[in-house]
Coordinates of C-alpha atoms and ligand atoms in Angstrom, one line a residue:
X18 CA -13.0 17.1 11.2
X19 CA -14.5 16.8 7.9
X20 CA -17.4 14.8 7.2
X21 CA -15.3 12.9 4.8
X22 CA -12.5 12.0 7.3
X23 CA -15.2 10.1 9.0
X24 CA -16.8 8.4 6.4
X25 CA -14.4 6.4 4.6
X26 CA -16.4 3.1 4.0
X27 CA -14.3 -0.2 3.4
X28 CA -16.0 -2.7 1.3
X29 CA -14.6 -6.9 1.6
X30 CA -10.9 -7.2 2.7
X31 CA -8.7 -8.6 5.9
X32 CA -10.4 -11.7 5.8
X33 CA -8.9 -12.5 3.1
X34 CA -10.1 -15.6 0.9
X35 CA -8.3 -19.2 0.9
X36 CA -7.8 -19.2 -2.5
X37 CA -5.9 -15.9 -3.4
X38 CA -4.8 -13.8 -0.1
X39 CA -5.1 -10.5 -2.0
X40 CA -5.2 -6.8 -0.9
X41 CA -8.6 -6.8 -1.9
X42 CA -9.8 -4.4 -0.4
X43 CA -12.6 -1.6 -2.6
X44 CA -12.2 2.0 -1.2
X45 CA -15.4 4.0 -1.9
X46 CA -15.6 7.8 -1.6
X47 CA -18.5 9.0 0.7
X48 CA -21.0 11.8 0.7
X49 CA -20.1 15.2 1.1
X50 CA -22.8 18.3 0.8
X51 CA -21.1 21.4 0.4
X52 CA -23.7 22.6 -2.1
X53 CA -21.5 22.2 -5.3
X54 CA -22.9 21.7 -8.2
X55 CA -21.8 18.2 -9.9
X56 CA -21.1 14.8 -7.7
X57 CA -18.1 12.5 -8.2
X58 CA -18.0 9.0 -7.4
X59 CA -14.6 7.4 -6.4
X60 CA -13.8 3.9 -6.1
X61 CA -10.4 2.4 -5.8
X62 CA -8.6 -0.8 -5.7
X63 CA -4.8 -1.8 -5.1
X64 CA -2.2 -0.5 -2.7
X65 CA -1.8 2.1 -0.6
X66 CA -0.3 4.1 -3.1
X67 CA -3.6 4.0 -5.0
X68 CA -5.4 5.0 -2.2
X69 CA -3.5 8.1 -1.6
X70 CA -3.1 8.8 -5.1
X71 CA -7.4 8.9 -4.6
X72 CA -7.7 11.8 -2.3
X73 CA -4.9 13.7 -4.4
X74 CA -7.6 13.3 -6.9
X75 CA -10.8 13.9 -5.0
X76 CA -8.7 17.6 -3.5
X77 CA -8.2 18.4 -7.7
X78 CA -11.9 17.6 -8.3
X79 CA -13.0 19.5 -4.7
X80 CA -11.4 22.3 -6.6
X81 CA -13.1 21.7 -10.0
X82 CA -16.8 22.2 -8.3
X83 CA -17.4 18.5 -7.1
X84 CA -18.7 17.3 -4.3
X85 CA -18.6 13.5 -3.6
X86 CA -20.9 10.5 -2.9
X87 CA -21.4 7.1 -1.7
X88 CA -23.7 6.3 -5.1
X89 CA -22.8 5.6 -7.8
X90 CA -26.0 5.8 -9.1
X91 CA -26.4 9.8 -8.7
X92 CA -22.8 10.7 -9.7
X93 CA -22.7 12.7 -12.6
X94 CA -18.7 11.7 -12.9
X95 CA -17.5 7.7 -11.7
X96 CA -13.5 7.1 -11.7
X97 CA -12.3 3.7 -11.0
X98 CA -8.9 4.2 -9.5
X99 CA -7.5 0.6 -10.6
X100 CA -5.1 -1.9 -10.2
X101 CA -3.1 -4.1 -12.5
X102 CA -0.8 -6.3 -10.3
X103 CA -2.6 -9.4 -10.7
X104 CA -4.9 -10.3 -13.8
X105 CA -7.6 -10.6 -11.3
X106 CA -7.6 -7.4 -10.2
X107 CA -8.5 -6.1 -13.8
X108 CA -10.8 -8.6 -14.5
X109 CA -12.6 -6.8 -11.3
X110 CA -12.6 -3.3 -12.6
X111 CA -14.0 -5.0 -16.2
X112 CA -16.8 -7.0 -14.5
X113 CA -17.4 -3.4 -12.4
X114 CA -17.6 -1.7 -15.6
X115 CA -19.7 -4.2 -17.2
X116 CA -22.1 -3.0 -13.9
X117 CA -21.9 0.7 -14.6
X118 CA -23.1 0.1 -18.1
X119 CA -27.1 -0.2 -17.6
X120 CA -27.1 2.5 -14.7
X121 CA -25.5 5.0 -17.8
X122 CA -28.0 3.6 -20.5
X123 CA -30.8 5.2 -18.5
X124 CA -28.4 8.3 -17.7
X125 CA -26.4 8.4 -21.0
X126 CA -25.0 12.5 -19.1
X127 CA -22.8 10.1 -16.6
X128 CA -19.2 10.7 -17.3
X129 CA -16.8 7.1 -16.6
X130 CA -13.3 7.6 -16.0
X131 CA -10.5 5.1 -15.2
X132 CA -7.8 6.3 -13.5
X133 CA -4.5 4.9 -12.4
X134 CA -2.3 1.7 -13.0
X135 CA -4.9 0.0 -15.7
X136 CA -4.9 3.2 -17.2
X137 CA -2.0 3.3 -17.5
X138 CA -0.9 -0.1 -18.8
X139 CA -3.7 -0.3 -21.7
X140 CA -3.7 3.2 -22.4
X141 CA -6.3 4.3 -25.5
X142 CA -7.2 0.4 -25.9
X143 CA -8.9 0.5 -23.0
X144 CA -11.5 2.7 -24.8
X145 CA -12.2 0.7 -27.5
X146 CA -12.4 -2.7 -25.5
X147 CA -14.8 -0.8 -23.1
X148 CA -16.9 1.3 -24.8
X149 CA -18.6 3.1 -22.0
X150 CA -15.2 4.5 -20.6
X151 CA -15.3 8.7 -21.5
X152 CA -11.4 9.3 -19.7
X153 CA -8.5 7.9 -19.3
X154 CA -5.6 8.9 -16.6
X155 CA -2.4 7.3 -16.0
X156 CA -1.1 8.2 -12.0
X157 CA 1.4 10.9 -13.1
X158 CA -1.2 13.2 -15.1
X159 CA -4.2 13.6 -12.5
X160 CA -3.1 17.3 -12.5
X161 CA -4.6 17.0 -15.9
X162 CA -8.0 15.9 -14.5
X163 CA -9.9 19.6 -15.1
X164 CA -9.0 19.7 -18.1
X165 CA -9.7 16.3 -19.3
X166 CA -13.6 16.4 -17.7
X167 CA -13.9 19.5 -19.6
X168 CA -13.1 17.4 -22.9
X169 CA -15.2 15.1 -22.4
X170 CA -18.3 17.7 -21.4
X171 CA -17.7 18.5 -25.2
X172 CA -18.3 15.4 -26.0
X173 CA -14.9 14.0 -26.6
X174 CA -12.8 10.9 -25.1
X175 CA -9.9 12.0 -23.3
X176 CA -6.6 10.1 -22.4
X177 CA -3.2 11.5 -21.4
X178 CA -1.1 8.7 -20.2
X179 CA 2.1 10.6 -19.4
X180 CA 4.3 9.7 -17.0
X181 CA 6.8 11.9 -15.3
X182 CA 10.0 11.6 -13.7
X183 CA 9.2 14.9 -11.9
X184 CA 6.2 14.7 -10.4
X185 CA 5.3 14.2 -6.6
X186 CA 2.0 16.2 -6.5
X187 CA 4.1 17.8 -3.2
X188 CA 2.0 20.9 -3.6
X189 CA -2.0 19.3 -3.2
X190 CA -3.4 18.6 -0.3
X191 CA -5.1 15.3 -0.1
X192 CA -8.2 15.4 0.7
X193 CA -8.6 12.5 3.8
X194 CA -10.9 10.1 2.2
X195 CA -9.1 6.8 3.7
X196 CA -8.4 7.9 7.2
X197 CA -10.2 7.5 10.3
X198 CA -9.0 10.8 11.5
X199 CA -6.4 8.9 13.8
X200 CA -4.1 7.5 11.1
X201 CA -3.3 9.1 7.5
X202 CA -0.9 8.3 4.6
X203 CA 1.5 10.4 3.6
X204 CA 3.5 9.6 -0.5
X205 CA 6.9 10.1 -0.2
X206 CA 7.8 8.9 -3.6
X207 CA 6.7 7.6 -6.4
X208 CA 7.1 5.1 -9.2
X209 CA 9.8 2.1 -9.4
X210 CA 12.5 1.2 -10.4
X211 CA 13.4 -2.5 -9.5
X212 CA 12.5 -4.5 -12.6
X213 CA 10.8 -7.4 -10.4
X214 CA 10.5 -9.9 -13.6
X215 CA 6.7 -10.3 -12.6
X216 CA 5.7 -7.2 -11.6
X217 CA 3.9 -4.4 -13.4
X218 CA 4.8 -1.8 -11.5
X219 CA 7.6 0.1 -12.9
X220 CA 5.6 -0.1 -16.0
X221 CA 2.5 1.4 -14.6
X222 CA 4.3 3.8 -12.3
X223 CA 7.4 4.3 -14.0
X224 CA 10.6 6.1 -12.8
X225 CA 11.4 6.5 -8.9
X226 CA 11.3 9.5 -7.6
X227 CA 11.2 11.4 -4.4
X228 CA 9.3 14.0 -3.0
X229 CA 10.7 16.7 -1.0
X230 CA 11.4 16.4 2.8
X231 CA 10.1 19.7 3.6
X232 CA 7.0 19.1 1.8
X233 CA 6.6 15.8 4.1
X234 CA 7.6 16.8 7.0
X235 CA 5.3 20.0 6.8
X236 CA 2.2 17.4 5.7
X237 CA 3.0 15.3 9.1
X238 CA 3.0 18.3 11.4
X239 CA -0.4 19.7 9.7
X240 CA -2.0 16.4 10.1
X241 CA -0.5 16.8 13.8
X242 CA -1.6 20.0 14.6
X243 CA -5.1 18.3 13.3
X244 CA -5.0 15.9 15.8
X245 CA -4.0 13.2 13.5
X246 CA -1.7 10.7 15.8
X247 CA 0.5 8.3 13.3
X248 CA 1.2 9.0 9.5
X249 CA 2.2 6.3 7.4
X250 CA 5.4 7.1 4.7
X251 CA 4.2 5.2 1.5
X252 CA 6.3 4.1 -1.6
X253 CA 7.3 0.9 -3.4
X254 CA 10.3 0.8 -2.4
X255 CA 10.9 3.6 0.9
X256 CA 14.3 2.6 1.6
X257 CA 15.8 4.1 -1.8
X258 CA 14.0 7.6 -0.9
X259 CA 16.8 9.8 -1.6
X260 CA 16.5 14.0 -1.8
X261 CA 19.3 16.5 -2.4
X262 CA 18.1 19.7 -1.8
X263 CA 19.1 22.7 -4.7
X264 CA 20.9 20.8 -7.0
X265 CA 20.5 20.4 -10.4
X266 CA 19.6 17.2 -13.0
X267 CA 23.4 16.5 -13.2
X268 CA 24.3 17.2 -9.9
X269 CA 21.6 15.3 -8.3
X270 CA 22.9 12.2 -10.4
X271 CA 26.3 12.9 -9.1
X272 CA 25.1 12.2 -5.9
X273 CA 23.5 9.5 -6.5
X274 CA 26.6 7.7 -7.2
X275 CA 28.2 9.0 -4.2
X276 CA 28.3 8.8 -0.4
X277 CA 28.0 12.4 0.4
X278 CA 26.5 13.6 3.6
X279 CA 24.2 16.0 2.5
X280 CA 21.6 13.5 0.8
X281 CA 18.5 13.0 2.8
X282 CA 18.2 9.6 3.0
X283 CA 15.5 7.5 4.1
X284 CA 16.7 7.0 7.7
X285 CA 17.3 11.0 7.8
X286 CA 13.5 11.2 6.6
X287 CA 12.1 9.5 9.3
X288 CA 14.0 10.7 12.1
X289 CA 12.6 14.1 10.6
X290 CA 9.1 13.2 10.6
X291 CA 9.4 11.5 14.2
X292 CA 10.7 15.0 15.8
X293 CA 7.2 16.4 14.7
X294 CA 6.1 15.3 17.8
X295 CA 6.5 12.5 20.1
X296 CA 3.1 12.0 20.2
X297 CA 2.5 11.0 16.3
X298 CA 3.8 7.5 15.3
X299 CA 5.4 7.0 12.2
X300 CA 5.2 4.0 10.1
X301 CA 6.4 3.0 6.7
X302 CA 5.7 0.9 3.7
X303 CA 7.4 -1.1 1.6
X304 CA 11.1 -2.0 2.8
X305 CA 12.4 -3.6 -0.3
X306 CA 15.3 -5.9 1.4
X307 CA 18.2 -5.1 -0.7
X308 CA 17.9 -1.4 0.3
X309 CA 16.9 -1.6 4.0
X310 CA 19.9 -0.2 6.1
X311 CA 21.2 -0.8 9.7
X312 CA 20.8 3.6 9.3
X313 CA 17.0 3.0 9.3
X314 CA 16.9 0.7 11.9
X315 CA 19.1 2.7 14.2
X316 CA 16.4 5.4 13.4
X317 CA 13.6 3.3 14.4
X318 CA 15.4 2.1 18.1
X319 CA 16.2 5.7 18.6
X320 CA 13.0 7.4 18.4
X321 CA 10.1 5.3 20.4
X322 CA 8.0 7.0 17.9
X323 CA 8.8 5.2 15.2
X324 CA 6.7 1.9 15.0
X325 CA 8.4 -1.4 15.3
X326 CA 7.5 -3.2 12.0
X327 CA 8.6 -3.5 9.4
X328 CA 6.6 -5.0 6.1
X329 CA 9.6 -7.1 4.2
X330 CA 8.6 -8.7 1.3
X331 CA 10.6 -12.1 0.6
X332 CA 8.6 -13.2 -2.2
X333 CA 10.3 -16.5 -2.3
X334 CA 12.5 -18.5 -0.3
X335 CA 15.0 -20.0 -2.7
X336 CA 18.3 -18.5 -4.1
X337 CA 17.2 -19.7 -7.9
X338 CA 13.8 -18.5 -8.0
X339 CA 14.9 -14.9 -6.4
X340 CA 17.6 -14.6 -9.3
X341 CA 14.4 -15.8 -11.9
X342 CA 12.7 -12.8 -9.8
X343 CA 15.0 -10.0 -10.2
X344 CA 15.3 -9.3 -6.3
X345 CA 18.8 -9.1 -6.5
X346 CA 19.3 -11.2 -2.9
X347 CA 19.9 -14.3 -2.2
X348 CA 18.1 -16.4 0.9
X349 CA 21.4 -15.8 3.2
X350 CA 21.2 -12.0 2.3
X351 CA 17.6 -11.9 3.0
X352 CA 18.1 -14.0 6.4
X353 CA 21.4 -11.7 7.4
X354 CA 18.5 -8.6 6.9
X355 CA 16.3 -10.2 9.2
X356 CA 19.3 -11.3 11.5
X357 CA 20.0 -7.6 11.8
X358 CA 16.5 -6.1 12.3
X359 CA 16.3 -8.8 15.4
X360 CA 19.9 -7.8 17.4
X361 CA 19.1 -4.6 16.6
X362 CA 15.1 -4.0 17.2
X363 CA 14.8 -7.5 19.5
X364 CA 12.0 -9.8 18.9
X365 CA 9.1 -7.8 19.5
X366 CA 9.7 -5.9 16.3
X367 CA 6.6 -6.9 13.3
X368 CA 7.9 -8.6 10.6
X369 CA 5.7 -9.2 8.0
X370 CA 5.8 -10.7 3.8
X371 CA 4.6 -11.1 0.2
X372 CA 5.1 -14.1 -1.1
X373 CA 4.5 -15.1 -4.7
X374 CA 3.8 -19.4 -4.9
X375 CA 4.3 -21.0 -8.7
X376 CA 7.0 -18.6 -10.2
X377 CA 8.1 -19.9 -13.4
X378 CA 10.3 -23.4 -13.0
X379 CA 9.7 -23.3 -8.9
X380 CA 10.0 -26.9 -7.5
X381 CA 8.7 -28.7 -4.9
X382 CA 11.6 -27.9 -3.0
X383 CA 12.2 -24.4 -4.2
X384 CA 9.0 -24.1 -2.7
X385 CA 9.5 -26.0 0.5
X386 CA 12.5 -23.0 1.2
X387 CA 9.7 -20.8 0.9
X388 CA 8.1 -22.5 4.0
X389 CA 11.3 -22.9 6.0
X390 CA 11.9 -19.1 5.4
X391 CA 8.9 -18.6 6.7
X392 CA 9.6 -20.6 9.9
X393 CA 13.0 -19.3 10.5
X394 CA 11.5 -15.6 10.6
X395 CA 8.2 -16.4 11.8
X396 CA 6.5 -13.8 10.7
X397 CA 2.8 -12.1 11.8
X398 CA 1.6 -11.4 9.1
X399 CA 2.3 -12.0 5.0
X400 CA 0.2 -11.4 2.0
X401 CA 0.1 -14.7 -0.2
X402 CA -0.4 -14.9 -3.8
X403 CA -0.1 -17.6 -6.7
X404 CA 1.9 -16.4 -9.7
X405 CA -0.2 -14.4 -12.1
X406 CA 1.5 -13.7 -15.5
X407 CA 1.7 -9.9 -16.7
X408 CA 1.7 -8.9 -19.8
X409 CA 5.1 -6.6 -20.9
X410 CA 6.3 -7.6 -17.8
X411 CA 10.3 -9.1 -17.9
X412 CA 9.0 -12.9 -16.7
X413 CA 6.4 -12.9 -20.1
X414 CA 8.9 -12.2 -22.1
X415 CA 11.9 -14.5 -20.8
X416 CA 10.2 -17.4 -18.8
X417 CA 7.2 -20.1 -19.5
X418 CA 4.5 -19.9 -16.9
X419 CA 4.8 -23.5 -16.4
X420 CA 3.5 -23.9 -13.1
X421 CA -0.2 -25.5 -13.4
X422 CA -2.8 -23.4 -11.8
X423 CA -4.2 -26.4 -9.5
X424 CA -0.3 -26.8 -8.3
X425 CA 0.2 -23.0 -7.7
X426 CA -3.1 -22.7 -5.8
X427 CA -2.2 -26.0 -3.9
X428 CA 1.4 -24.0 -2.7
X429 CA -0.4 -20.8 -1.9
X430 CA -2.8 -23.2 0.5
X431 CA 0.1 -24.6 2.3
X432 CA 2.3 -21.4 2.7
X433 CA -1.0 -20.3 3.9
X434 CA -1.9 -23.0 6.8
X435 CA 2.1 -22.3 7.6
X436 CA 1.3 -18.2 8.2
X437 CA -1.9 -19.2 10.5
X438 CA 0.3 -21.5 12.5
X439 CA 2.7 -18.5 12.5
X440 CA 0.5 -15.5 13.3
X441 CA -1.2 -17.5 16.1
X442 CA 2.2 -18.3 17.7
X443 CA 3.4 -14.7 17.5
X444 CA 0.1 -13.3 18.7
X445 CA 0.4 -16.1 21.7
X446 CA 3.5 -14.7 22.3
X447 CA 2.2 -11.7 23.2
X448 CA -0.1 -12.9 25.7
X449 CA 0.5 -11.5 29.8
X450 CA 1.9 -8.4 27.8
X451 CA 1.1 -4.6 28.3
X452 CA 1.2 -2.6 25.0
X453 CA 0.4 0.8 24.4
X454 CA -1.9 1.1 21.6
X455 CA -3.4 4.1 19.3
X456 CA -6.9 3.7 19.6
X457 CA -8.7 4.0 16.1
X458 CA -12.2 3.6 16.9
X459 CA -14.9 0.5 17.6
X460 CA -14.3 -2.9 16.8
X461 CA -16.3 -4.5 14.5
X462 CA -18.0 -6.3 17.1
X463 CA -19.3 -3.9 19.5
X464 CA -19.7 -0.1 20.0
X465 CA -18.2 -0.9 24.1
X466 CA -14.9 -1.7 22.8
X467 CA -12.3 0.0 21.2
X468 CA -9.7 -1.2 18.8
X469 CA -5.7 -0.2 18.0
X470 CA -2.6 -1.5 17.2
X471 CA 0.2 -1.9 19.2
X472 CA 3.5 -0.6 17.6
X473 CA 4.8 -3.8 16.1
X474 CA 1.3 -3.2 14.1
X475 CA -1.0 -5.8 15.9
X476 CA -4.7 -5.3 16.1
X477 CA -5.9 -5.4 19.7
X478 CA -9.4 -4.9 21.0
X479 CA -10.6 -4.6 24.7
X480 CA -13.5 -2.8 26.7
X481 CA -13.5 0.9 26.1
X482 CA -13.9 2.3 29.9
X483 CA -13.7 6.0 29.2
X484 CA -11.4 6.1 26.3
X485 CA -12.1 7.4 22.6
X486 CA -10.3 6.8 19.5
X487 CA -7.2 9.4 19.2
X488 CA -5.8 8.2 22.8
X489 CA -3.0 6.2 23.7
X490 CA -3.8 3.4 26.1
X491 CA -2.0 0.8 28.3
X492 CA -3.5 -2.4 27.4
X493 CA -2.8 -5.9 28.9
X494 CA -3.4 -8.7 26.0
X495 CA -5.3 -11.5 27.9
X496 CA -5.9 -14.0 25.1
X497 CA -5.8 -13.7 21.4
X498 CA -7.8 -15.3 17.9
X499 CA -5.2 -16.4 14.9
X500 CA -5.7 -12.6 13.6
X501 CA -6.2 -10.0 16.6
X502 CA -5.1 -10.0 20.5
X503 CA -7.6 -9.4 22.9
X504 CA -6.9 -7.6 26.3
X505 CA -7.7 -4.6 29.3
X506 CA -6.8 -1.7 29.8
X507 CA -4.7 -1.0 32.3
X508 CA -4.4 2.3 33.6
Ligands
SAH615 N1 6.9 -2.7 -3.9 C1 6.5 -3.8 -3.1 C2 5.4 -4.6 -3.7 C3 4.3 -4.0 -4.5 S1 3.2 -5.2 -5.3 C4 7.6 -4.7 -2.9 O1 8.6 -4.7 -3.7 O2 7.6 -5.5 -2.0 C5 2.6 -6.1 -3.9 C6 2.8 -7.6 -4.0 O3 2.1 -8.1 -5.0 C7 4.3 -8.0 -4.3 O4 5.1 -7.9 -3.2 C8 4.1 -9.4 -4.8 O5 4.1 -10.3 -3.8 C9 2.7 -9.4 -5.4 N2 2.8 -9.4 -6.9 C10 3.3 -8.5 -7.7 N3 3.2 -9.0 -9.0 C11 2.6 -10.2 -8.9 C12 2.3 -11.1 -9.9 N4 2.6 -10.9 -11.2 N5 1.7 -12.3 -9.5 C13 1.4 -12.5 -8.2 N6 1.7 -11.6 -7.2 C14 2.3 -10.5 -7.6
SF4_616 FE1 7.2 -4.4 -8.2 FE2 9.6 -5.1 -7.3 FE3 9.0 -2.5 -7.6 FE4 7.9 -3.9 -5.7 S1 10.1 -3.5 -5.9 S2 6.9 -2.5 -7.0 S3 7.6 -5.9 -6.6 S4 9.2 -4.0 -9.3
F3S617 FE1 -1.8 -2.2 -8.1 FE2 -0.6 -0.1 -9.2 FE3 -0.6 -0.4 -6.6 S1 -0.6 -2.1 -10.0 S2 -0.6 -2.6 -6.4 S3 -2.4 -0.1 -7.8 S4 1.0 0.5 -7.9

């Protein structure tokens, strides 16, 4: 295992704070000394996606003669890998590269890059409002990366903000700076193309696409055979992974519009990646509810591989503000969705939601269906987030953000208070239970126990007896906290 795999360090996140439940979370690349000569520095914010995209970048640059480390301060080359979903997030990256500023006035050498979905959205403005940034990459050009660096070694900016409708970067293998050598991401597409009326997304990622299933199913069963035991599938929007193998432009389009047989969809997929092994658990990320089909949840009864839980964003909990949205259900549809994963998974499958508070024109009651959504699905887990107004987005252009930021803060608090209620009933649910659970590695406690999750994705920690991360284990939860179970292993 390389030195990287282990040292992945996670700065903030999962206690999220009260005021903006956020996927906070700062990824950091670590040190690696394999006696090359210049030293990159890799931090990254945003989803999954981002994350991943971050070792895809960190295997070009491994290739390019860099090594990587934890400082900042001794890299000769920083990329912030960024995020624009909420104006928040970029106000971080600015106030970070407002930091980086003094460390390159005493080392003027120091090339700053910023990669990824800020990069993307501003494009060459972003190097004249911040002077200090050297290179510029949207997601789709990364490829790009060795030549870029070598642009700016001669002393010029570079930017290439091109975004493709081809590529899935199939071909590079990440380098496994997020992973605890138990658990790994694997991209199976890329880009968006839903039109959410607030979100940036499809801008910043632009057109959906998907990457081969050969390619994925050949990543799982290396990360298998290198005793990796559960790979996560990432994409926006998983359920509209489609892939026709030797066809053409216009025949793939064909298809597209048809029902034929010979499409791998996304339930195909995951059935594929499951018969890697028994052994390795798949999981998957985002199910956008229009597209979820009973196929994938079939898929996920028949192979106990497969985890049970499923991230389904709601986002709201009223027909009117949906339709404002762009997420093309209604709250019956969404409910006859859930209905469906719970005759066909039962009620131990993991539900978890986004939810957006303070969309343009939402009510106090349009908001109060919000909250009885969330009772009638009662779900673990949900990210929470107040409205946050996008620029070029479809919701900037057609709606007023009328919603005043005390009110939309005030909403978030109480959908909020309503999820703790939630989580802790679920997890109390679980109580007098025996899971089996991947073990990932210490809690954050104490180095004599281990923690895991169970597969309807629940943390659960308990005394470590002889096990080590890697193993399944039989655990009995005993009691639980809002947030994690705690229980014994039962052999
Ligand atoms: N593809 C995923 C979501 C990706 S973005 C999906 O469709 O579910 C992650 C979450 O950020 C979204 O689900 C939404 O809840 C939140 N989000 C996106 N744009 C936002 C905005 N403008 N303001 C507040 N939250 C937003
Ligand atoms: Fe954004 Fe909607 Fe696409 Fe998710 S599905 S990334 S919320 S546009
Ligand atoms: Fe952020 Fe881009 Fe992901 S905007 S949430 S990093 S796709």
């Amino acid at each position: 295992m390389s030195e990287l795999i282990k040292d992945i360090e996670i700065l903030g996140q999962q206690e999220q704070p009260k005021e903006e439940q956020a996927c906070e979370t700062v990824r950091v690349s670590k040190t690696t000394s394999t006696g090359k000569s210049r030293k990159l520095y890799i931090e990254s914010y945003g989803c999954q996606m981002n994350f991943s995209d971050s070792e895809i970048v960190t295997s070009i640059m491994e290739k390019e003669g860099f090594d990587t480390t934890s400082q900042f301060e001794e890299a000769d080359v920083v990329f912030l890998n960024t995020c624009s979903i909420r104006e928040k997030a970029e106000q971080t990256v600015r106030t970070r590269l407002s930091q980086f500023n003094s460390v390159k006035k005493s080392k003027p050498e120091m090339m700053i890059g910023v990669l990824g979905c800020m990069a993307e959205r501003l494009k060459e403005k972003l190097l004249e409002e911040e002077k200090i940034v050297d290179l510029v990459v949207g997601p789709d050009a990364y490829r790009d990366l060795p030549n870029l660096v070598s642009k700016v070694d001669d002393g010029q900016k570079a930017v290439n903000t091109f975004l493709s409708k081809e590529e899935t970067y199939a071909d590079i293998s990440p380098v496994r700076l997020n992973s605890n050598g138990v658990t790994a991401f694997i991209s199976i597409m890329r880009g968006c193309d839903n039109m959410c009326s607030f979100c940036v997304v499809p801008f910043t990622r632009g057109r959906e696409r998907s990457r081969s299933p050969h390619s994925i199913v050949k990543e799982a069963q290396e990360l298998f055979d290198q005793g990796y035991k559960e790979v996560t599938l990432l994409g926006q929007n998983v359920d509209s992974y489609k892939w026709a193998e030797d066809l053409d432009e216009n025949q793939k389009k064909a298809i597209e519009k048809s029902e034929a047989k010979d499409i791998v969809s996304f339930a195909k997929l995951l059935e594929l990646v499951a018969e890697v092994s028994p052994e390795l658990r798949v999981r998957f990320s985002t199910s956008h509810p229009k597209d979820i089909t009973e196929d994938v949840l079939y898929a996920m009864k028949k192979h106990e591989n497969i985890c049970k839980y499923i991230h389904f964003p709601a986002q709201s909990g009223n027909t009117r503000v949906l339709k404002l949205m762009n997420r093309t259900y209604t709250r019956e549809e969404y409910i006859d969705k859930i209905d469906s994963i719970r005759r066909i998974l039962g009620d131990e499958c993991g539900i978890s939601s986004d939810m957006i508070t303070g969309f343009c024109t939402e009510t106090e009651e349009e908001h109060q269906e919000t909250i009885s959504l969330m009772e009638y699905v009662k779900y673990d887990f949900s990210y929470m987030f107040f409205y946050s107004e996008r620029p070029g987005t479809l919701a900037e252009k057609k709606y007023e953000d009328d919603i005043p930021l005390e009110v939309k803060k005030r909403r978030l608090q109480e959908i909020i208070s309503k999820q703790q209620e939630l989580s802790h009933m679920r997890n109390q649910l679980d109580v007098g239970k025996v899971y089996k659970v991947l073990i990932e590695g210490y809690s954050k406690k104490s180095k004599d126990q281990l923690q895991g999750r169970n597969t309807a994705n629940k943390v659960i920690v308990f005394d470590k007896k002889n096990y080590q991360k890697g193993q399944y284990a039989n655990v009995l939860v005993t009691s639980c906290t809002g947030a994690t179970l705690l229980g014994e292993i039962v052999e």
